[in-house]
Coordinates of C-alpha atoms in Angstrom, one line a residue:
Chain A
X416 CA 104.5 116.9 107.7
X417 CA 101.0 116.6 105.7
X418 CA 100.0 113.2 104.2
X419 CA 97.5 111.5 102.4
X420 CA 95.8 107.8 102.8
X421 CA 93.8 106.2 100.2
X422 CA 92.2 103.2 101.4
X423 CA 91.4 100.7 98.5
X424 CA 93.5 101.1 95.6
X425 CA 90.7 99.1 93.5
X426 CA 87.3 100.0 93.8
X427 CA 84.1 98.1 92.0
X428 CA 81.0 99.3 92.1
X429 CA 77.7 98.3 89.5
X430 CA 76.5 101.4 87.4
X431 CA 73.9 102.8 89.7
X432 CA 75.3 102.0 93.0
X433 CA 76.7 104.7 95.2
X434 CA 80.8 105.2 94.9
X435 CA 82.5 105.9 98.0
X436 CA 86.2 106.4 97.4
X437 CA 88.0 106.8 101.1
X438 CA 90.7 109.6 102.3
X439 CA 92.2 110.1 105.1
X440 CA 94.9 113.1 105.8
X441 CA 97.4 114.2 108.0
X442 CA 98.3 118.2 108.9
X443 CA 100.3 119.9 111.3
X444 CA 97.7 123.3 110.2
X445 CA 94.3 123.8 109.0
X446 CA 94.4 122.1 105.1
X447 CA 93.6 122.5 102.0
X448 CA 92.2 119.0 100.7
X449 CA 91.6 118.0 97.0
X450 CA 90.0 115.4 94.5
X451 CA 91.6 114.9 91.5
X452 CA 90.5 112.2 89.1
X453 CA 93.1 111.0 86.2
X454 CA 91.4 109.2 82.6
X455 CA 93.3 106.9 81.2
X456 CA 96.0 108.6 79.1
X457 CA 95.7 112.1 80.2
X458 CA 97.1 114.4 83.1
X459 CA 94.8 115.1 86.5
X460 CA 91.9 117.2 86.7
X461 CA 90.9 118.8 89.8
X462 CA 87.3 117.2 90.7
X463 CA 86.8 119.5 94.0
X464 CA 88.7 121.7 96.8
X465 CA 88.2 122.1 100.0
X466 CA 89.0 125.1 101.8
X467 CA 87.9 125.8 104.9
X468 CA 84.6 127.2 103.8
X469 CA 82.1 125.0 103.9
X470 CA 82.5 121.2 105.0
X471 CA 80.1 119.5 102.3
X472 CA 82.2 120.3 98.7
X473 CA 80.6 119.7 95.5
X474 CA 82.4 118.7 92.6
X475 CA 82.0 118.2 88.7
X476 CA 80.3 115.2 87.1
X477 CA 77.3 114.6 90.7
X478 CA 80.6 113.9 92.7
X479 CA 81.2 115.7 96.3
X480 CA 83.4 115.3 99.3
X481 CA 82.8 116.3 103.1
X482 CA 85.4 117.2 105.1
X483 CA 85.1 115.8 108.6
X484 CA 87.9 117.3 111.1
X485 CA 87.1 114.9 114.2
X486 CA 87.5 112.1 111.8
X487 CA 90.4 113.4 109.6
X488 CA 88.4 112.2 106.7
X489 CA 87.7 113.7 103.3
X490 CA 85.8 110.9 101.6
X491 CA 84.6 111.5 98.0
X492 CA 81.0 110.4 97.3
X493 CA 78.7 109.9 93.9
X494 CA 75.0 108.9 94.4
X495 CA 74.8 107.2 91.1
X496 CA 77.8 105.7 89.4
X497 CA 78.1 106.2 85.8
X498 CA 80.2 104.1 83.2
X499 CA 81.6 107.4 82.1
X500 CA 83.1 107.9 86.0
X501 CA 85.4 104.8 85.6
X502 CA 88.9 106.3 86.1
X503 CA 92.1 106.9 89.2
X504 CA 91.3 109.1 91.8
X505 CA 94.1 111.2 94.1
X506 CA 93.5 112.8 97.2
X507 CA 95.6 115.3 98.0
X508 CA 96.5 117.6 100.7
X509 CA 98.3 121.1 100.8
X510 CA 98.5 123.0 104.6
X511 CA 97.1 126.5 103.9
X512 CA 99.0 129.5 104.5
X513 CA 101.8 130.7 102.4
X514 CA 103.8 128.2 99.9
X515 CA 103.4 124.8 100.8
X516 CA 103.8 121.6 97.9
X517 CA 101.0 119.5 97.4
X518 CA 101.0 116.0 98.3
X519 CA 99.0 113.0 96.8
X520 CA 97.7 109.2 97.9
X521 CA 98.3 106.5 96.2
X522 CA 95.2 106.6 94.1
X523 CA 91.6 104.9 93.6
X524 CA 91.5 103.1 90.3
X525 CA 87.7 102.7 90.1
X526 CA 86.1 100.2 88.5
X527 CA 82.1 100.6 87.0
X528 CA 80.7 97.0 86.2
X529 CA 77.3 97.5 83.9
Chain B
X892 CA 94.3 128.4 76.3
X893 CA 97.1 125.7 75.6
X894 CA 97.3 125.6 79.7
X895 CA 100.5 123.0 80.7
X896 CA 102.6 121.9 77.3
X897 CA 105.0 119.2 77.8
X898 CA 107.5 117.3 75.5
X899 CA 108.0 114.8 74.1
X900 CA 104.8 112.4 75.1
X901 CA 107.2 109.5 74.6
X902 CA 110.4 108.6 75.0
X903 CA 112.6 105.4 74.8
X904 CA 116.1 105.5 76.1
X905 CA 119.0 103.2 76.7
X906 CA 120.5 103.0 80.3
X907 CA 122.8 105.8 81.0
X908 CA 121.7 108.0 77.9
X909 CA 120.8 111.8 79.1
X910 CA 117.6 113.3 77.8
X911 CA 115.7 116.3 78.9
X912 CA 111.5 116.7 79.5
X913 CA 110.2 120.2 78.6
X914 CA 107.0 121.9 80.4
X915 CA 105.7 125.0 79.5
X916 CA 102.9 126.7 80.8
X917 CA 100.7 130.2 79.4
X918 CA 98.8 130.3 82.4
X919 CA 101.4 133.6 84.0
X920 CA 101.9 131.0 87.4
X921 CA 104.5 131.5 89.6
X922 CA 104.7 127.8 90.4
X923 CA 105.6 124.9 88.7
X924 CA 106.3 121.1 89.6
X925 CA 107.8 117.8 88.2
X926 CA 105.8 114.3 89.6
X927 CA 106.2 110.6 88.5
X928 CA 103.8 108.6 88.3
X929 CA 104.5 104.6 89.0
X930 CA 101.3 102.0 89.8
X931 CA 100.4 101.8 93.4
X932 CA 102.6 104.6 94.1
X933 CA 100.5 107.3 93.4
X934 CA 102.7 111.1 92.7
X935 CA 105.8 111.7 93.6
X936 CA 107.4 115.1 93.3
X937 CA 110.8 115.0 91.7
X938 CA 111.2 119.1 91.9
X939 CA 109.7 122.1 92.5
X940 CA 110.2 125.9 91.1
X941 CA 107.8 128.1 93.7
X942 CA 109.0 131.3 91.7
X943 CA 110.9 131.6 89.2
X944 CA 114.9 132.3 90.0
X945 CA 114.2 129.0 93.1
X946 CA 114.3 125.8 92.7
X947 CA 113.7 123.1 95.6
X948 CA 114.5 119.5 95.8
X949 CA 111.0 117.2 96.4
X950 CA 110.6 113.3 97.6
X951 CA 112.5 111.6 94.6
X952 CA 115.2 114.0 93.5
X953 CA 117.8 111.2 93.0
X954 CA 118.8 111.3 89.4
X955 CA 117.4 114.3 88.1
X956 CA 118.4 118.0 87.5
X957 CA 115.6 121.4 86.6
X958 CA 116.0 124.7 85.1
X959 CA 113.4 127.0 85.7
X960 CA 114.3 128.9 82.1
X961 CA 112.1 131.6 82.8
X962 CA 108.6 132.1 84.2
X963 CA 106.8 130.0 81.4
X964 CA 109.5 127.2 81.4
X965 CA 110.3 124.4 83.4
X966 CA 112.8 121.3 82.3
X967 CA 113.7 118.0 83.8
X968 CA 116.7 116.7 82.9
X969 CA 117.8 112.7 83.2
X970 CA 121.7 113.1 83.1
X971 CA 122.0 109.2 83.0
X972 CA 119.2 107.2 82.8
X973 CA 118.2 104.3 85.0
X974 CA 115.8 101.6 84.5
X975 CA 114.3 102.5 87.5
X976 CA 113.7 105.8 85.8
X977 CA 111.0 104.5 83.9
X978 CA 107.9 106.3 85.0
X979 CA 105.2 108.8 83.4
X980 CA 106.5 111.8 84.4
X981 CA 104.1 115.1 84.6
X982 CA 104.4 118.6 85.2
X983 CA 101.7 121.1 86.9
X984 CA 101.7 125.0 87.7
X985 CA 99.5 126.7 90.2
X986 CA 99.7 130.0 91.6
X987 CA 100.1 130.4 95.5
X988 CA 97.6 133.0 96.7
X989 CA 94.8 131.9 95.3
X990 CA 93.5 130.2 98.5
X991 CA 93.4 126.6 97.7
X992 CA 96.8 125.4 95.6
X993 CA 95.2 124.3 92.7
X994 CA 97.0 122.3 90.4
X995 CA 97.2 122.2 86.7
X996 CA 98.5 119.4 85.1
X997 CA 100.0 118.5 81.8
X998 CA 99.1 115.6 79.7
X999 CA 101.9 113.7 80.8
X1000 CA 105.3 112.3 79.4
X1001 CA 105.8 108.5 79.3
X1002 CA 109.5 107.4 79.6
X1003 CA 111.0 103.8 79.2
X1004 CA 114.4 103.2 80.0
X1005 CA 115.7 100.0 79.0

């Protein structure tokens, strides 16, 4: 069975410091792995994918993700945090091949402090 | 593009009242999806539709029925509503095939059950 880990359901970070938001997965098969980032009030929108390609995934808004097998990890990083990127974060994890459900963390609520 | 449509945004009810959440999506995917969303649990999927004529139980079924009405339509239906139904309820679509699962979510329906 897949499954997701977010470690640190509340992150704070200054504007202008790096943001490094941690996942970690579980998969029986080769998976697809995903950043989704929720504003207040409104449904999820996918921030990047991973899939199998290549390891180092770039997003919208600076954001990217690198998938590290050895490590199970798919940690979502930003150089530069902007006010604007205050908002929950999902990782989420779907096993490639054929129909499979996707299945989400707990979420990141992050926190920019000017 | 509309995209994912639900109904109603909000919604009060009193305990053991029925009421039923409509989705609708213009997109022409196969798949569509009911989650809730409570704090520090991150999504859960009540029901899933991976075509339409099939519907499949998720995580949190307990409590709720679906219709997939036709391709475009998906419904969630409370028969008697518990407190502990009281949750933001979303529904997304995606289309299997397309390599990577992505999800498309609506903007979310917020129930209170008192």
């Amino acid at each position: 069975a897949q499954s997701v880990t977010q470690l640190g359901s509340h992150v704070s970070v200054s504007e202008g410091a790096l943001v490094l938001l941690r996942c970690n997965y579980s998969s029986s098969v080769p998976p697809y792995l995903f950043w989704y980032v929720q504003y207040p009030n409104q449904g999820l929108q996918l921030l990047l994918k991973y899939t199998s390609a290549a390891t180092l995934v770039k997003g919208i808004n600076g954001f990217e993700a690198e998938f590290k097998k050895s490590e199970t990890s798919f940690h979502l990083t930003k150089p530069s945090a902007h006010m604007s990127d205050a908002a929950e974060y999902f990782c989420a994890v779907s096993e490639s091949g054929g129909y499979q459900k996707v299945t989400f963390g707990i979420g990141t609520k992050l926190q920019v402090i000017p | 593009n509309a995209g994912v449509t639900q109904t109603p945004k909000f919604q009060v009810l009193k305990t053991g009242q029925s009421m039923t959440l409509q989705c609708a999506q213009d997109m022409n995917h196969n798949s569509m999806y009911w989650y809730r969303q409570d704090p520090g649990m991150g999504l859960r999927l009540i029901y899933y539709s991976a075509s339409e004529g099939t519907t499949d139980k998720g995580e949190v079924p307990n409590g709720y029925n679906v219709s997939r009405l036709n391709k475009r339509e998906f419904s969630l239906r409370l028969e008697s509503a518990a407190p502990s139904q009281t949750s933001v309820y979303f529904c997304a679509s995606n289309t299997q095939g397309d390599g990577a699962n992505v999800l498309t979510f609506g903007a979310g329906s917020r129930l209170t059950v008192l």
